[in-house]
PDB file of C-alpha atoms and ligand atoms in Angstrom:
ATOM      1  CA  MET A 747      57.434 -16.681  34.925  1.00  0.00           C
ATOM      2  CA  ASP A 748      60.175 -19.299  35.218  1.00  0.00           C
ATOM      3  CA  ASN A 749      63.553 -17.945  36.186  1.00  0.00           C
ATOM      4  CA  CYS A 750      62.270 -14.501  37.088  1.00  0.00           C
ATOM      5  CA  ILE A 751      63.840 -13.520  40.379  1.00  0.00           C
ATOM      6  CA  PHE A 752      61.007 -11.189  41.380  1.00  0.00           C
ATOM      7  CA  CYS A 753      58.351 -13.796  40.527  1.00  0.00           C
ATOM      8  CA  LYS A 754      60.288 -16.118  42.824  1.00  0.00           C
ATOM      9  CA  ILE A 755      60.200 -13.505  45.573  1.00  0.00           C
ATOM     10  CA  VAL A 756      56.452 -13.082  45.044  1.00  0.00           C
ATOM     11  CA  ALA A 757      56.045 -16.884  45.219  1.00  0.00           C
ATOM     12  CA  ARG A 758      58.267 -17.017  48.338  1.00  0.00           C
ATOM     13  CA  GLN A 759      60.737 -19.293  46.536  1.00  0.00           C
ATOM     14  CA  ILE A 760      63.421 -16.720  47.376  1.00  0.00           C
ATOM     15  CA  SER A 761      63.372 -15.107  50.778  1.00  0.00           C
ATOM     16  CA  SER A 762      62.905 -11.397  51.216  1.00  0.00           C
ATOM     17  CA  LYS A 763      61.626  -9.239  53.999  1.00  0.00           C
ATOM     18  CA  PRO A 764      58.659  -7.401  52.539  1.00  0.00           C
ATOM     19  CA  ILE A 765      58.067  -3.931  53.879  1.00  0.00           C
ATOM     20  CA  TYR A 766      54.640  -3.864  52.222  1.00  0.00           C
ATOM     21  CA  GLU A 767      52.359  -6.387  50.588  1.00  0.00           C
ATOM     22  CA  ASP A 768      48.817  -6.488  49.264  1.00  0.00           C
ATOM     23  CA  GLU A 769      47.021  -8.509  46.590  1.00  0.00           C
ATOM     24  CA  GLU A 770      48.721  -6.615  43.743  1.00  0.00           C
ATOM     25  CA  LEU A 771      52.036  -5.297  45.033  1.00  0.00           C
ATOM     26  CA  ILE A 772      55.004  -6.247  47.142  1.00  0.00           C
ATOM     27  CA  ALA A 773      57.825  -3.960  48.318  1.00  0.00           C
ATOM     28  CA  PHE A 774      61.196  -4.990  49.737  1.00  0.00           C
ATOM     29  CA  HIS A 775      64.660  -3.548  50.307  1.00  0.00           C
ATOM     30  CA  ASP A 776      67.080  -3.676  47.389  1.00  0.00           C
ATOM     31  CA  ILE A 777      69.764  -6.290  47.971  1.00  0.00           C
ATOM     32  CA  ARG A 778      72.445  -3.906  46.634  1.00  0.00           C
ATOM     33  CA  PRO A 779      71.337  -0.546  47.978  1.00  0.00           C
ATOM     34  CA  ALA A 780      72.450   2.506  46.010  1.00  0.00           C
ATOM     35  CA  ALA A 781      71.387   4.824  48.825  1.00  0.00           C
ATOM     36  CA  ALA A 782      70.931   4.673  52.581  1.00  0.00           C
ATOM     37  CA  ILE A 783      67.287   3.861  51.968  1.00  0.00           C
ATOM     38  CA  HIS A 784      66.567   1.870  48.810  1.00  0.00           C
ATOM     39  CA  PHE A 785      63.534  -0.276  48.282  1.00  0.00           C
ATOM     40  CA  LEU A 786      61.629  -1.620  45.319  1.00  0.00           C
ATOM     41  CA  ILE A 787      57.890  -1.562  44.661  1.00  0.00           C
ATOM     42  CA  VAL A 788      57.008  -4.568  42.530  1.00  0.00           C
ATOM     43  CA  PRO A 789      53.710  -5.716  41.022  1.00  0.00           C
ATOM     44  CA  LYS A 790      52.941  -9.378  41.657  1.00  0.00           C
ATOM     45  CA  GLU A 791      51.961  -9.773  38.008  1.00  0.00           C
ATOM     46  CA  HIS A 792      54.930 -10.484  35.738  1.00  0.00           C
ATOM     47  CA  ILE A 793      55.198  -7.400  33.520  1.00  0.00           C
ATOM     48  CA  PRO A 794      58.654  -7.220  31.910  1.00  0.00           C
ATOM     49  CA  THR A 795      59.147  -3.469  31.849  1.00  0.00           C
ATOM     50  CA  LEU A 796      57.393  -0.109  31.892  1.00  0.00           C
ATOM     51  CA  ALA A 797      57.461  -0.163  28.104  1.00  0.00           C
ATOM     52  CA  SER A 798      55.270  -3.316  28.154  1.00  0.00           C
ATOM     53  CA  CYS A 799      52.503  -1.499  30.007  1.00  0.00           C
ATOM     54  CA  ASN A 800      49.261  -0.357  28.428  1.00  0.00           C
ATOM     55  CA  GLU A 801      46.008   1.279  29.546  1.00  0.00           C
ATOM     56  CA  GLN A 802      45.119  -1.847  31.506  1.00  0.00           C
ATOM     57  CA  HIS A 803      48.050  -1.121  33.799  1.00  0.00           C
ATOM     58  CA  GLN A 804      47.150   2.506  34.448  1.00  0.00           C
ATOM     59  CA  ALA A 805      45.604   1.924  37.869  1.00  0.00           C
ATOM     60  CA  LEU A 806      48.416  -0.412  38.902  1.00  0.00           C
ATOM     61  CA  LEU A 807      51.075   2.135  37.931  1.00  0.00           C
ATOM     62  CA  GLY A 808      49.220   4.858  39.792  1.00  0.00           C
ATOM     63  CA  LYS A 809      49.050   2.637  42.849  1.00  0.00           C
ATOM     64  CA  MET A 810      52.805   2.018  42.669  1.00  0.00           C
ATOM     65  CA  MET A 811      53.519   5.747  42.431  1.00  0.00           C
ATOM     66  CA  LEU A 812      51.230   6.611  45.328  1.00  0.00           C
ATOM     67  CA  LEU A 813      52.739   3.901  47.499  1.00  0.00           C
ATOM     68  CA  ALA A 814      56.238   5.402  47.063  1.00  0.00           C
ATOM     69  CA  PRO A 815      55.738   8.502  49.261  1.00  0.00           C
ATOM     70  CA  LYS A 816      53.801   6.493  51.829  1.00  0.00           C
ATOM     71  CA  LEU A 817      56.603   3.940  52.260  1.00  0.00           C
ATOM     72  CA  ALA A 818      59.247   6.672  52.031  1.00  0.00           C
ATOM     73  CA  GLN A 819      57.546   8.410  54.931  1.00  0.00           C
ATOM     74  CA  GLU A 820      57.488   5.177  56.930  1.00  0.00           C
ATOM     75  CA  HIS A 821      61.176   4.569  56.229  1.00  0.00           C
ATOM     76  CA  GLY A 822      62.446   7.994  57.172  1.00  0.00           C
ATOM     77  CA  CYS A 823      62.803   9.760  53.833  1.00  0.00           C
ATOM     78  CA  GLY A 824      59.325  11.114  53.265  1.00  0.00           C
ATOM     79  CA  TYR A 825      58.629  14.607  52.154  1.00  0.00           C
ATOM     80  CA  GLN A 826      55.619  16.843  52.413  1.00  0.00           C
ATOM     81  CA  ALA A 827      55.472  20.167  50.650  1.00  0.00           C
ATOM     82  CA  ASN A 828      54.108  21.826  53.778  1.00  0.00           C
ATOM     83  CA  GLY A 829      57.294  20.891  55.629  1.00  0.00           C
ATOM     84  CA  ASP A 830      55.581  18.671  58.170  1.00  0.00           C
ATOM     85  CA  ALA A 831      57.469  15.510  57.223  1.00  0.00           C
ATOM     86  CA  VAL A 832      59.414  13.957  60.058  1.00  0.00           C
ATOM     87  CA  GLY A 833      63.150  13.253  59.736  1.00  0.00           C
ATOM     88  CA  SER A 834      63.075  13.587  56.022  1.00  0.00           C
ATOM     89  CA  GLY A 835      64.685  15.257  53.089  1.00  0.00           C
ATOM     90  CA  GLY A 836      62.849  13.588  50.271  1.00  0.00           C
ATOM     91  CA  PHE A 837      63.571  10.700  47.952  1.00  0.00           C
ATOM     92  CA  LYS A 838      63.890   9.722  44.326  1.00  0.00           C
ATOM     93  CA  THR A 839      61.771   7.335  42.282  1.00  0.00           C
ATOM     94  CA  GLN A 840      63.170   5.564  39.259  1.00  0.00           C
ATOM     95  CA  PHE A 841      62.125   3.084  36.592  1.00  0.00           C
ATOM     96  CA  ASN A 842      64.994   1.590  34.599  1.00  0.00           C
ATOM     97  CA  ILE A 843      63.842   0.539  31.146  1.00  0.00           C
ATOM     98  CA  GLY A 844      65.824  -1.680  28.796  1.00  0.00           C
ATOM     99  CA  PRO A 845      69.585  -2.110  28.472  1.00  0.00           C
ATOM    100  CA  ASP A 846      70.348   1.556  27.922  1.00  0.00           C
ATOM    101  CA  GLY A 847      68.102   2.374  30.860  1.00  0.00           C
ATOM    102  CA  GLY A 848      70.174   0.086  33.063  1.00  0.00           C
ATOM    103  CA  GLN A 849      67.446  -2.505  33.600  1.00  0.00           C
ATOM    104  CA  GLU A 850      68.813  -5.771  34.999  1.00  0.00           C
ATOM    105  CA  VAL A 851      65.672  -7.492  36.219  1.00  0.00           C
ATOM    106  CA  TYR A 852      62.951  -7.741  33.588  1.00  0.00           C
ATOM    107  CA  HIS A 853      60.041  -7.715  35.990  1.00  0.00           C
ATOM    108  CA  LEU A 854      58.603  -4.226  36.428  1.00  0.00           C
ATOM    109  CA  HIS A 855      59.764  -2.440  39.571  1.00  0.00           C
ATOM    110  CA  LEU A 856      59.924   1.084  40.901  1.00  0.00           C
ATOM    111  CA  HIS A 857      63.081   2.075  42.775  1.00  0.00           C
ATOM    112  CA  VAL A 858      62.652   4.381  45.775  1.00  0.00           C
ATOM    113  CA  LEU A 859      65.926   5.892  46.999  1.00  0.00           C
ATOM    114  CA  GLY A 860      66.412   8.177  49.946  1.00  0.00           C
ATOM    115  CA  GLY A 861      68.767   9.188  52.690  1.00  0.00           C
ATOM    116  CA  PRO A 862      71.435  11.852  52.958  1.00  0.00           C
ATOM    117  CA  ARG A 863      72.170  13.636  49.698  1.00  0.00           C
ATOM    118  CA  LEU A 864      71.886  11.050  46.983  1.00  0.00           C
ATOM    119  CA  ARG A 865      74.679  10.359  44.521  1.00  0.00           C
ATOM    120  CA  HIS A 866      72.973   7.852  42.262  1.00  0.00           C
ATOM    121  CA  GLY A 867      71.824   8.480  38.696  1.00  0.00           C
TER     122      GLY A 867
HETATM  123  P1  AMP B 794      67.136  -2.726  37.666  1.00  0.00           P
HETATM  124  O1  AMP B 794      68.530  -2.405  37.278  1.00  0.00           O
HETATM  125  O2  AMP B 794      66.230  -1.528  37.600  1.00  0.00           O
HETATM  126  O3  AMP B 794      66.596  -3.910  36.902  1.00  0.00           O
HETATM  127  O4  AMP B 794      67.189  -3.077  39.191  1.00  0.00           O
HETATM  128  C1  AMP B 794      67.113  -4.366  39.707  1.00  0.00           C
HETATM  129  C2  AMP B 794      67.407  -4.242  41.162  1.00  0.00           C
HETATM  130  O5  AMP B 794      67.040  -5.451  41.800  1.00  0.00           O
HETATM  131  C3  AMP B 794      68.887  -4.022  41.471  1.00  0.00           C
HETATM  132  O6  AMP B 794      69.035  -2.785  42.168  1.00  0.00           O
HETATM  133  C4  AMP B 794      69.250  -5.222  42.338  1.00  0.00           C
HETATM  134  O7  AMP B 794      70.144  -4.884  43.368  1.00  0.00           O
HETATM  135  C5  AMP B 794      67.912  -5.669  42.857  1.00  0.00           C
HETATM  136  N1  AMP B 794      67.815  -7.072  43.224  1.00  0.00           N
HETATM  137  C6  AMP B 794      68.203  -8.149  42.490  1.00  0.00           C
HETATM  138  N2  AMP B 794      67.947  -9.283  43.144  1.00  0.00           N
HETATM  139  C7  AMP B 794      67.363  -8.939  44.318  1.00  0.00           C
HETATM  140  C8  AMP B 794      66.877  -9.665  45.437  1.00  0.00           C
HETATM  141  N3  AMP B 794      66.915 -11.008  45.488  1.00  0.00           N
HETATM  142  N4  AMP B 794      66.343  -8.964  46.473  1.00  0.00           N
HETATM  143  C9  AMP B 794      66.310  -7.619  46.437  1.00  0.00           C
HETATM  144  N5  AMP B 794      66.756  -6.873  45.416  1.00  0.00           N
HETATM  145  C10 AMP B 794      67.289  -7.523  44.363  1.00  0.00           C
HETATM  146 ZN1   ZN B 795      58.513 -11.927  37.085  1.00  0.00          ZN
END
């Protein structure tokens, strides 16, 4: 999509330092972190918001959710219920949807926030 900042990141028209990439997803650090650890998991396909998703996106959404704890673990905020996680206290995942949901970028993305006791929404 023209003028979509995340499509431009996917197309490498804007630089970012991906922390993960495959054929469907890219993840990178948020430019304005709201926590010590704050990254975004973004589908390469331009989907405006979670509310635009349908059954066709079910597997993609599941993949995004399952990637969150994996990357959180790699970035020092993982959590395992059995207490084996290393250097970690857990993290928060968040989709912002629409103006009242605080969405600024209308290209679907999952926030992952971690680090010492979070103070964000
Ligand atoms: P949201 O409010 O859910 O739409 O969140 C959009 C997020 O994208 C915000 O937290 C921004 O800081 C972040 N963001 C915007 N532009 C960039 C960029 N070029 N690289 C990384 N993160 C960005
Ligand atoms: Zn886009």
